[in-house]
Coordinates of C-alpha atoms in Angstrom, one line a residue:
X1244 CA 42.6 -15.2 53.8
X1245 CA 39.8 -14.4 56.2
X1246 CA 36.7 -15.6 54.5
X1247 CA 34.4 -13.7 56.9
X1248 CA 36.2 -10.5 56.1
X1249 CA 35.9 -11.1 52.3
X1250 CA 32.2 -12.0 52.6
X1251 CA 31.5 -8.8 54.6
X1252 CA 33.4 -6.7 52.0
X1253 CA 31.5 -8.2 49.1
X1254 CA 28.2 -7.7 50.8
X1255 CA 29.1 -4.1 51.7
X1256 CA 30.4 -3.4 48.2
X1257 CA 27.1 -4.5 46.7
X1258 CA 25.2 -2.1 49.0
X1259 CA 27.6 0.7 48.0
X1260 CA 27.2 -0.1 44.3
X1261 CA 23.5 0.0 44.7
X1262 CA 23.7 3.4 46.5
X1263 CA 25.9 4.8 43.7
X1264 CA 23.3 4.2 41.0
X1265 CA 20.2 4.8 43.1
X1266 CA 18.1 7.6 41.7
X1267 CA 19.7 7.7 38.3
X1268 CA 17.3 8.2 35.4
X1269 CA 17.6 5.9 32.5
X1270 CA 19.3 8.6 30.5
X1271 CA 21.7 9.4 33.3
X1272 CA 22.5 5.7 33.7
X1273 CA 23.2 5.4 29.9
X1274 CA 25.4 8.5 29.7
X1275 CA 29.1 8.3 29.3
X1276 CA 31.5 11.2 29.2
X1277 CA 33.4 10.2 26.1
X1278 CA 33.4 7.5 23.4
X1279 CA 34.9 4.3 24.6
X1280 CA 34.1 5.0 28.3
X1281 CA 31.5 3.0 30.1
X1282 CA 28.2 4.3 31.4
X1283 CA 26.9 3.5 34.9
X1284 CA 24.5 1.0 33.3
X1285 CA 27.4 -0.7 31.5
X1286 CA 29.3 -0.9 34.8
X1287 CA 26.4 -2.5 36.6
X1288 CA 25.9 -5.1 33.8
X1289 CA 29.6 -5.8 33.7
X1290 CA 29.5 -6.5 37.4
X1291 CA 26.5 -8.8 36.8
X1292 CA 28.2 -10.8 34.2
X1293 CA 31.5 -11.0 36.2
X1294 CA 29.4 -12.2 39.1
X1295 CA 27.8 -15.0 37.0
X1296 CA 30.7 -16.0 34.8
X1297 CA 34.0 -15.1 36.4
X1298 CA 34.9 -14.9 40.1
X1299 CA 32.5 -17.4 41.7
X1300 CA 32.9 -19.9 38.8
X1301 CA 36.7 -19.6 38.7
X1302 CA 37.1 -19.9 42.5
X1303 CA 34.9 -23.0 42.4
X1304 CA 37.0 -24.6 39.6
X1305 CA 40.2 -23.7 41.3
X1306 CA 39.2 -25.1 44.6
X1307 CA 37.3 -28.2 43.5
X1308 CA 38.1 -28.9 39.8
X1309 CA 41.6 -27.5 39.0
X1310 CA 42.0 -29.7 36.0
X1311 CA 38.9 -28.3 34.3
X1312 CA 39.4 -25.3 32.0
X1313 CA 38.1 -21.9 33.1
X1314 CA 35.3 -20.8 30.9
X1315 CA 36.4 -18.1 28.5
X1316 CA 35.4 -14.5 29.3
X1317 CA 35.6 -11.3 27.3
X1318 CA 34.3 -8.4 29.4
X1319 CA 35.3 -5.7 26.9
X1320 CA 33.5 -7.4 24.1
X1321 CA 30.4 -8.2 26.2
X1322 CA 29.7 -4.5 26.7
X1323 CA 28.8 -4.2 23.0
X1324 CA 27.7 -7.7 22.1
X1325 CA 25.4 -8.0 25.1
X1326 CA 24.0 -4.5 24.6
X1327 CA 24.6 -3.5 28.2
X1328 CA 23.6 0.1 27.6
X1329 CA 20.2 -0.9 26.1
X1330 CA 19.1 -2.6 29.3
X1331 CA 17.1 -1.2 32.2
X1332 CA 19.0 0.0 35.2
X1333 CA 16.5 -1.3 37.8
X1334 CA 16.4 -4.8 36.3
X1335 CA 20.2 -4.9 35.8
X1336 CA 20.8 -3.8 39.4
X1337 CA 18.3 -6.3 40.8
X1338 CA 19.9 -9.1 38.8
X1339 CA 23.4 -8.1 40.0
X1340 CA 22.2 -8.0 43.7
X1341 CA 20.5 -11.5 43.3
X1342 CA 23.7 -12.9 41.8
X1343 CA 25.7 -11.4 44.6
X1344 CA 23.5 -13.1 47.1
X1345 CA 24.1 -16.4 45.3
X1346 CA 27.8 -15.7 45.5
X1347 CA 27.6 -14.9 49.2
X1348 CA 25.7 -18.2 49.9
X1349 CA 28.4 -20.1 47.9
X1350 CA 31.2 -18.5 49.9
X1351 CA 29.4 -19.0 53.2
X1352 CA 29.1 -22.7 52.3
X1353 CA 32.8 -23.3 51.9
X1354 CA 34.3 -25.4 54.6
X1355 CA 37.9 -24.7 55.3
X1356 CA 38.8 -23.8 51.7
X1357 CA 42.4 -24.1 50.6
X1358 CA 43.1 -20.6 49.5
X1359 CA 46.5 -21.8 48.3
X1360 CA 44.9 -24.1 45.7
X1361 CA 46.2 -23.0 42.4
X1362 CA 45.2 -22.9 38.8
X1363 CA 47.5 -22.8 35.8
X1364 CA 45.9 -19.9 33.8
X1365 CA 47.3 -18.7 30.4
X1366 CA 48.9 -15.8 32.2
X1367 CA 50.5 -18.0 34.9
X1368 CA 49.7 -19.6 38.3
X1369 CA 46.9 -18.0 40.3
X1370 CA 45.6 -19.2 43.7
X1371 CA 42.0 -19.3 44.9
X1372 CA 42.9 -16.6 47.5
X1373 CA 44.2 -14.4 44.7
X1374 CA 40.9 -14.7 43.0
X1375 CA 39.0 -13.8 46.2
X1376 CA 41.2 -10.8 46.8
X1377 CA 40.7 -9.7 43.2
X1378 CA 37.0 -10.1 43.5
X1379 CA 36.9 -7.6 46.4
X1380 CA 39.3 -5.3 44.5
X1381 CA 37.2 -5.5 41.3
X1382 CA 34.2 -4.2 43.2
X1383 CA 36.2 -1.3 44.6
X1384 CA 37.6 -0.4 41.1
X1385 CA 34.1 -0.2 39.7
X1386 CA 32.9 1.8 42.7
X1387 CA 35.6 4.3 41.8
X1388 CA 34.5 4.3 38.2
X1389 CA 30.8 5.0 39.3
X1390 CA 32.0 7.9 41.4
X1391 CA 34.1 9.3 38.5
X1392 CA 30.9 9.1 36.4
X1393 CA 29.0 10.9 39.1
X1394 CA 31.6 13.7 39.2
X1395 CA 31.6 14.0 35.4
X1396 CA 27.8 14.3 35.3
X1397 CA 27.9 16.9 38.1
X1398 CA 30.6 18.9 36.2
X1399 CA 28.5 18.7 33.0
X1400 CA 25.2 19.7 34.7
X1401 CA 26.6 22.6 36.7
X1402 CA 28.6 24.2 33.7
X1403 CA 29.4 27.0 33.2
X1404 CA 30.0 27.0 37.0
X1405 CA 33.1 25.4 38.4
X1406 CA 33.3 22.9 41.3
X1407 CA 37.0 23.7 41.9
X1408 CA 36.2 25.4 45.2
X1409 CA 35.5 21.9 46.5
X1410 CA 39.1 20.8 46.0
X1411 CA 41.2 19.0 43.4
X1412 CA 39.6 16.0 41.7

């Protein structure tokens, strides 16, 4: 695992996430195309809580305290329980970006981490390197989700006209 590569990706992903929600009104940020799907605001707050409570914490435990239990997480439940869609986009985004900076400092401070260090999770063995790869992938998955929301809003806002001339979605 190339730590410098991962740090650069996580930093770049944060900038792309910021760009994907920049300029959204509060109503656009709260909009979701169908019941059960997430809004852009919910995605940003999910990323914030994952930054605080999942990846960085679990990498630290796996590298330095493998006998300690991982703190429990429930991202699906948090969306409702923590009222993500009632928050303000600007504040949520700023909090995510601040947490990402904390994460980047943590990662930059690691000296020769053992990416093969493992943790026995309820679903099986996972290595610290797996967690870092998943962290980068998690960002990318949610960038895709934000782009899909952008496309759905565009299709809604331009109806009855069709974007099909642009190509297949």
